[in-house]
Coordinates of C-alpha atoms in Angstrom, one line a residue:
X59 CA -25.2 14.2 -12.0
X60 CA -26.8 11.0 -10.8
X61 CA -26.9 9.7 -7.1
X62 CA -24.5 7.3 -7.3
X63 CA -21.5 10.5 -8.3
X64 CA -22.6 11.6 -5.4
X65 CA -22.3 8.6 -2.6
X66 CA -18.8 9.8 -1.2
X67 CA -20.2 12.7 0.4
X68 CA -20.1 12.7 4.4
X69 CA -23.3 12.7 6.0
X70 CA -22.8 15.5 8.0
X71 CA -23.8 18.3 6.0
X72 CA -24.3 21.0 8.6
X73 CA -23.2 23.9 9.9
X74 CA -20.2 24.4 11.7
X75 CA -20.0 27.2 14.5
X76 CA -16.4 26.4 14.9
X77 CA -14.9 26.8 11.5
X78 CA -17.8 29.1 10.1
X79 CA -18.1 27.1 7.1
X80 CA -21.5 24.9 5.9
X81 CA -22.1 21.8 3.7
X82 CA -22.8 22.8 -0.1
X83 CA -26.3 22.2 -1.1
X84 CA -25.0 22.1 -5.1
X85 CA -25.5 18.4 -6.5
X86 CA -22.3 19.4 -8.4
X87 CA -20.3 19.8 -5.3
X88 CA -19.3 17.4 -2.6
X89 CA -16.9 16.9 0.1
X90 CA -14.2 13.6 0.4
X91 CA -13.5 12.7 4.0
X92 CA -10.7 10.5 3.7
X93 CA -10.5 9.8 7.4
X94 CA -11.9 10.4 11.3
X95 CA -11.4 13.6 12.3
X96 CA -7.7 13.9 14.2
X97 CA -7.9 12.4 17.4
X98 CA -6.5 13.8 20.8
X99 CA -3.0 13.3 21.0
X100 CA -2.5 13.9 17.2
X101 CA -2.2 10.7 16.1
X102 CA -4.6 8.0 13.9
X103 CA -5.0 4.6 15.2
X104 CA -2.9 5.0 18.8
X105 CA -1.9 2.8 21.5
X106 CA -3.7 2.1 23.9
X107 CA -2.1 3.2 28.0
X108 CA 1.1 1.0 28.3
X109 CA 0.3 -1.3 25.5
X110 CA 3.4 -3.0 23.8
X111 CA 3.1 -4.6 20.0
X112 CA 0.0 -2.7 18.8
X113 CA -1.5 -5.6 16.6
X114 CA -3.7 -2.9 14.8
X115 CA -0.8 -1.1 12.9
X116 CA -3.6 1.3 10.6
X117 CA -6.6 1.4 9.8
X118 CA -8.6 4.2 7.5
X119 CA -11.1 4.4 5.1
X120 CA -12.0 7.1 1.9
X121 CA -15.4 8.7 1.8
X122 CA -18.0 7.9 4.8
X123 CA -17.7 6.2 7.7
X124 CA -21.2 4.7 6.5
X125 CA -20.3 4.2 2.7
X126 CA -16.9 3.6 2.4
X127 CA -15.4 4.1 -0.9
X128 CA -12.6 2.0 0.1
X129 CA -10.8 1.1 3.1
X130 CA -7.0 0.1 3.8
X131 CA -5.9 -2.3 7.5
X132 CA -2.7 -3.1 8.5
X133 CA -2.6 -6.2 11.4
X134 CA 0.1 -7.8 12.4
X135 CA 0.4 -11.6 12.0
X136 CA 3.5 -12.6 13.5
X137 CA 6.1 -10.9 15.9
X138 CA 8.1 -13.2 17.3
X139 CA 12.0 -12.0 19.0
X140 CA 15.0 -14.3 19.2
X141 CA 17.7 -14.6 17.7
X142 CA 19.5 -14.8 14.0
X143 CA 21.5 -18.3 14.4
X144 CA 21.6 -21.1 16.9
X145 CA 19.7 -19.3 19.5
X146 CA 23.4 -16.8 20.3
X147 CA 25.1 -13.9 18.8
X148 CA 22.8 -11.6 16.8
X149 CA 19.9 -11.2 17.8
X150 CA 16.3 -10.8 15.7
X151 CA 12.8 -10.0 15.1
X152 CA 10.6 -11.3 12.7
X153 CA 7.9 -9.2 11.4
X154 CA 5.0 -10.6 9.4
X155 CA 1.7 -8.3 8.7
X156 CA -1.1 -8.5 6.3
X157 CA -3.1 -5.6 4.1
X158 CA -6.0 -5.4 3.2
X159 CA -7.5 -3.2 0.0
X160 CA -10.8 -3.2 -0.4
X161 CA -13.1 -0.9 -2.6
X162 CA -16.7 -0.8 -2.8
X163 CA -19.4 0.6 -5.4
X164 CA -16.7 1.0 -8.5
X165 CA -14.2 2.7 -6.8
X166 CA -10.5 0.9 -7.0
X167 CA -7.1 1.7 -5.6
X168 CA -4.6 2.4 -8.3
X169 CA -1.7 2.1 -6.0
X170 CA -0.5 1.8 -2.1
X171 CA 2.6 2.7 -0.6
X172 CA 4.8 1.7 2.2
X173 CA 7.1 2.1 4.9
X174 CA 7.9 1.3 8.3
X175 CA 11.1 3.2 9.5
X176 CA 12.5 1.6 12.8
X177 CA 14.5 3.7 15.2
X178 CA 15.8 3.5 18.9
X179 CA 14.2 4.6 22.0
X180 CA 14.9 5.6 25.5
X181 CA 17.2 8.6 23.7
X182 CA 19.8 5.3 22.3
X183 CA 21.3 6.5 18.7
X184 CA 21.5 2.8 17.5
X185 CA 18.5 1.1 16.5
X186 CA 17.4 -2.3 14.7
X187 CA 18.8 -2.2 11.3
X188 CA 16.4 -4.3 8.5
X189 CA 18.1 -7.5 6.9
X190 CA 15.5 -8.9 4.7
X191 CA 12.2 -8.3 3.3
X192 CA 9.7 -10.5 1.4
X193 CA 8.3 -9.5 -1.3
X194 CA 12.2 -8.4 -2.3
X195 CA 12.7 -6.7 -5.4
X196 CA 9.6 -6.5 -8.7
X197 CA 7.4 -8.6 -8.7
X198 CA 5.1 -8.7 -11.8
X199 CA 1.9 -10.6 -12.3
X200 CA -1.8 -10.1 -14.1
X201 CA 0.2 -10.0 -17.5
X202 CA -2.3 -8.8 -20.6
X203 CA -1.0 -7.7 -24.2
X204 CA -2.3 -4.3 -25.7
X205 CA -2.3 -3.4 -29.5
X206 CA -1.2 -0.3 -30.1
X207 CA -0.5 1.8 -33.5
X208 CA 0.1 5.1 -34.8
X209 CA 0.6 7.1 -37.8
X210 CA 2.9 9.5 -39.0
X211 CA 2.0 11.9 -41.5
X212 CA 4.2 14.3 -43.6
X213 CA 2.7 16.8 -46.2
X214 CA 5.9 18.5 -48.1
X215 CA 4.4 21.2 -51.1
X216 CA 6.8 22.1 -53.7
X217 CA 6.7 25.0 -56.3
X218 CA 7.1 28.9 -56.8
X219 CA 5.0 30.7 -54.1
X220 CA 2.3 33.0 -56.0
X221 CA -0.1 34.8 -54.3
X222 CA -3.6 33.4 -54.2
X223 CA -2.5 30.9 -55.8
X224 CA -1.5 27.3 -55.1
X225 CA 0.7 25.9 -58.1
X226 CA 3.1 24.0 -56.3
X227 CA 3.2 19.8 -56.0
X228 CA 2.0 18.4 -52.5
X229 CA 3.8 15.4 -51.5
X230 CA 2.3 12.7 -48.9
X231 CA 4.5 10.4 -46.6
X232 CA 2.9 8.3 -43.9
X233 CA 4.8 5.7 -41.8
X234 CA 2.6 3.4 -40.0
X235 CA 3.9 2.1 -36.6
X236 CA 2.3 -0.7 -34.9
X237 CA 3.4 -2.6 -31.2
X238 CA 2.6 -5.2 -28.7
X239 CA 2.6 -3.6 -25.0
X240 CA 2.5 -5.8 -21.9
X241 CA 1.3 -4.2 -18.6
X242 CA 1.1 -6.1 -15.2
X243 CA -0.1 -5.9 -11.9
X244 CA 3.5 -5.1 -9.6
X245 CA 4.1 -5.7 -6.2
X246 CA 7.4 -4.1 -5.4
X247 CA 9.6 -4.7 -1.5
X248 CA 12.8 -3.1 -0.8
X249 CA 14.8 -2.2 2.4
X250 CA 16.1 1.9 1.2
X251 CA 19.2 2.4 3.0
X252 CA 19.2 5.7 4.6
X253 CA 21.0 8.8 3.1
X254 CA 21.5 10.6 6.2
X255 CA 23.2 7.7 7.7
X256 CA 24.0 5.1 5.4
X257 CA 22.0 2.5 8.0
X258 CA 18.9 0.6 7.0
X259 CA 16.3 1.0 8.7
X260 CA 13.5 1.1 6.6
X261 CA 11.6 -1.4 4.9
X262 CA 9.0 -0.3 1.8
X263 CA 6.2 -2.1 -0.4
X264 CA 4.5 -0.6 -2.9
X265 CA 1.7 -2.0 -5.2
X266 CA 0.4 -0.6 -8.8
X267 CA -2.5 -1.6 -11.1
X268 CA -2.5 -3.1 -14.3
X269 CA -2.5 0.4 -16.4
X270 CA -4.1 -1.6 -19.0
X271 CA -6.7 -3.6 -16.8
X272 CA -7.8 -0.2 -14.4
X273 CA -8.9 -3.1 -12.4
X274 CA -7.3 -1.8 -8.9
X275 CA -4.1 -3.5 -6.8
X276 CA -4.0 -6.3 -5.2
X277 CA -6.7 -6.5 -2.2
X278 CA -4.1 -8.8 -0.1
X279 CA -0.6 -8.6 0.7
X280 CA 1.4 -10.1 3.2
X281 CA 4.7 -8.8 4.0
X282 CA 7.6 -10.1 5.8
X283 CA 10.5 -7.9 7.8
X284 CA 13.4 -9.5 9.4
X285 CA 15.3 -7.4 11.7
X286 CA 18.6 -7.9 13.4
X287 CA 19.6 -6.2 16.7
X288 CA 22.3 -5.4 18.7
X289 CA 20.2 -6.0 22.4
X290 CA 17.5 -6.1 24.1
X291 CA 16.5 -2.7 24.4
X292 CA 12.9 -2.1 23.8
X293 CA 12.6 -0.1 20.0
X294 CA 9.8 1.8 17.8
X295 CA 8.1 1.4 14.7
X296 CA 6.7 4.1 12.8
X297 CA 4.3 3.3 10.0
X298 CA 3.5 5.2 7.0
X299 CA 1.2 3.8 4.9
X300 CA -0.5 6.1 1.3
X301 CA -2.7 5.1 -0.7
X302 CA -4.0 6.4 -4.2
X303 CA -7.3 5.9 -5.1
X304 CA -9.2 6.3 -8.7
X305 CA -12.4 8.1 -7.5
X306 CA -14.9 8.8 -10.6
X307 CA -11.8 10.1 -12.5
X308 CA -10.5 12.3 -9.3
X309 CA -7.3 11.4 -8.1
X310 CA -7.1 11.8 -4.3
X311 CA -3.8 11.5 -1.8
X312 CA -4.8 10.3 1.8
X313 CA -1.2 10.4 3.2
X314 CA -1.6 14.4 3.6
X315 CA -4.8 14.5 5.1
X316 CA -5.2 12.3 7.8
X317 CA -3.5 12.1 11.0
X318 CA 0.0 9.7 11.5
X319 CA -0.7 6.7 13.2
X320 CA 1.2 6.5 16.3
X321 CA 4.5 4.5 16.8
X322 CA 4.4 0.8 17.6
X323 CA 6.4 0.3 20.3
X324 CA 8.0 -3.4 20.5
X325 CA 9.2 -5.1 24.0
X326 CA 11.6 -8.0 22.7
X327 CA 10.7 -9.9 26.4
X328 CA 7.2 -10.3 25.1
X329 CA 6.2 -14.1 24.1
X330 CA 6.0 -14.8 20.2
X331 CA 2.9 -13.8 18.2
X332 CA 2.2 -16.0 15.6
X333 CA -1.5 -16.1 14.2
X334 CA -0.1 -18.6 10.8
X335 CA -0.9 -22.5 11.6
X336 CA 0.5 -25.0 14.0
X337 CA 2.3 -26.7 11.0
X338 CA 4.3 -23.1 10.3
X339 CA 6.9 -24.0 12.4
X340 CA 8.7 -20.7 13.1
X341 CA 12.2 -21.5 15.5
X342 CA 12.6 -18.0 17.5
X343 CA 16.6 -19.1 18.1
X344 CA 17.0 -19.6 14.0
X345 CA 15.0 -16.5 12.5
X346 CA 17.4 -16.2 10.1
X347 CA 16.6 -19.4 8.9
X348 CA 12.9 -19.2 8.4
X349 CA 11.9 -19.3 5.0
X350 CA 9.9 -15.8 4.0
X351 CA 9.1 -17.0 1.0
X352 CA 6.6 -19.3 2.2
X353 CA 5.0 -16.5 4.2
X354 CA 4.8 -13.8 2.3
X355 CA 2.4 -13.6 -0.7
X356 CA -0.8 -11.3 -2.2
X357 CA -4.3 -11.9 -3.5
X358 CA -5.8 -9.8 -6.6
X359 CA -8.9 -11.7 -6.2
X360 CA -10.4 -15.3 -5.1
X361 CA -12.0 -17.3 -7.6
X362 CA -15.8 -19.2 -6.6
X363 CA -16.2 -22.2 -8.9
X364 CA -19.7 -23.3 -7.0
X365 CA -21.7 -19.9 -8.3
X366 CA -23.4 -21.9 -10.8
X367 CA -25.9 -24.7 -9.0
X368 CA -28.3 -27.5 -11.0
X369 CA -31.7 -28.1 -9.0
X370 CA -33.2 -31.4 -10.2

């Protein structure tokens, strides 16, 4: 097994006093840490004491701290309260945050999934309930065409069955069966409506390779969430974000071993947050009118036409 089989391994190969176990000195055998030890508290990436609107929503990496087989950020981009129409009645939130995929050294991510569930606080039963979400529905993209064929082959003998002795007829059928397959790249959004309550309160994204391709998901995605609210009471987010990653063949879930990340607690007093440009004009007393379509959108990859340079 070569070095580079070997690069996911942690660094810290030593003994441990406290769980009585040590680091396997066979080159065939290596450990995946898939994220920071649990932090006090229980929770991932935390807040901070009395912050409101955690910007950081997640953040974690697979493999080493040092050598990073991938990593996977959450950030918010805009959070801005108001209202749904006219600046009365409803009122709203707008939600806008940005992932981010990356994989070094030959790994890739073969899928991510989402899902911020928003509930209550302060011991309230009613929460925020989720009207939109951008991307909304499948979204396909990356198409490539695969050849695919296959034979079928059917031996049938006829004739009286002797002993020792093969007198009968074999007959040969074969049916040949050839097909053009499309895969894509898919970027999926949806807003599940609860089956314990019938509410919704969750919104979802999930993203899958091109089976075809291997090439990895998208390593950008920007996601919109537009929620409407009965008051003004403060409420909570809590993020769940998994990702599945294609690791020299091994297949490894992070959602399982790697602390939640705590709840992001949102104050609808606090001033809009709005990192787009000046020119994204974004009316907190007509969310329901802002066009999510413009905001949302992912990247598979950016294309450098300058690589290539003449010296005279």
């Amino acid at each position: 097994m070569s070095d580079e089989d070997l690069w996911l391994s942690e660094e810290e190969d030593e003994y441990s006093e406290e769980d009585g176990t040590s680091g396997s000195t066979d080159p065939v055998q290596f450990n995946l840490s898939l994220a920071p030890e649990m932090e006090s508290g229980g929770y991932h990436v935390r807040n901070r004491p009395g912050e409101m609107q955690r910007k950081a929503v997640s953040v974690f990496h697979g493999g080493s701290s040092k050598k990073p087989a991938f990593t996977v950020c959450c950030n918010a981009k805009v959070m801005i309260h108001g209202y749904i129409k006219d600046g009365r009645g409803k009122r709203a939130t707008l939600l806008v945050y940005e992932f981010k995929f990356n994989s070094y050294r030959g790994a890739r991510i073969k899928t991510a999934d989402v899902m911020f569930k928003f509930h209550p606080t302060g011991g309230r039963s009613v929460g925020p309930s989720v009207v939109s979400v951008r991307p909304d529905g499948i979204h396909k993209m990356e198409e490539t065409t695969q050849s695919e064929s296959s034979k079928l082959s059917l031996q049938l003998q006829a004739g009286p069955e002797i002993p020792a002795v093969d007198a009968g007829v074999t007959l040969t059928k074969e049916d040949a069966v050839e097909k053009i397959t499309k895969h894509h790249t898919v970027v999926t959004g949806d807003k599940p409506q609860s089956d314990e309550w019938g509410t919704y309160n969750q919104a979802r994204f999930y993203l899958s390779e091109n089976e075809s391709q291997k090439d990895g998901i998208p390593s950008n995605l920007v996601a919109c969430i537009l929620l409407e609210r009965d008051d003004d009471e403060n409420f909570a987010c809590h993020p769940y974000i998994q990702a599945n990653p294609d690791l020299k063949t091994m297949a490894v879930s992070l959602f399982s071993s790697r602390a939640p990340d705590e709840p992001v607690i949102f104050d609808v007093q606090e001033k809009p947050f709005n990192q787009f440009s000046e020119s994204e004009v974004l009316d907190r007393n007509n969310l329901g009118k802002v066009d999510m379509d413009k905001l949302w959108g992912c990247t598979m990859y950016t294309e450098y036409g300058d690589a290539v340079k003449r010296q005279d």
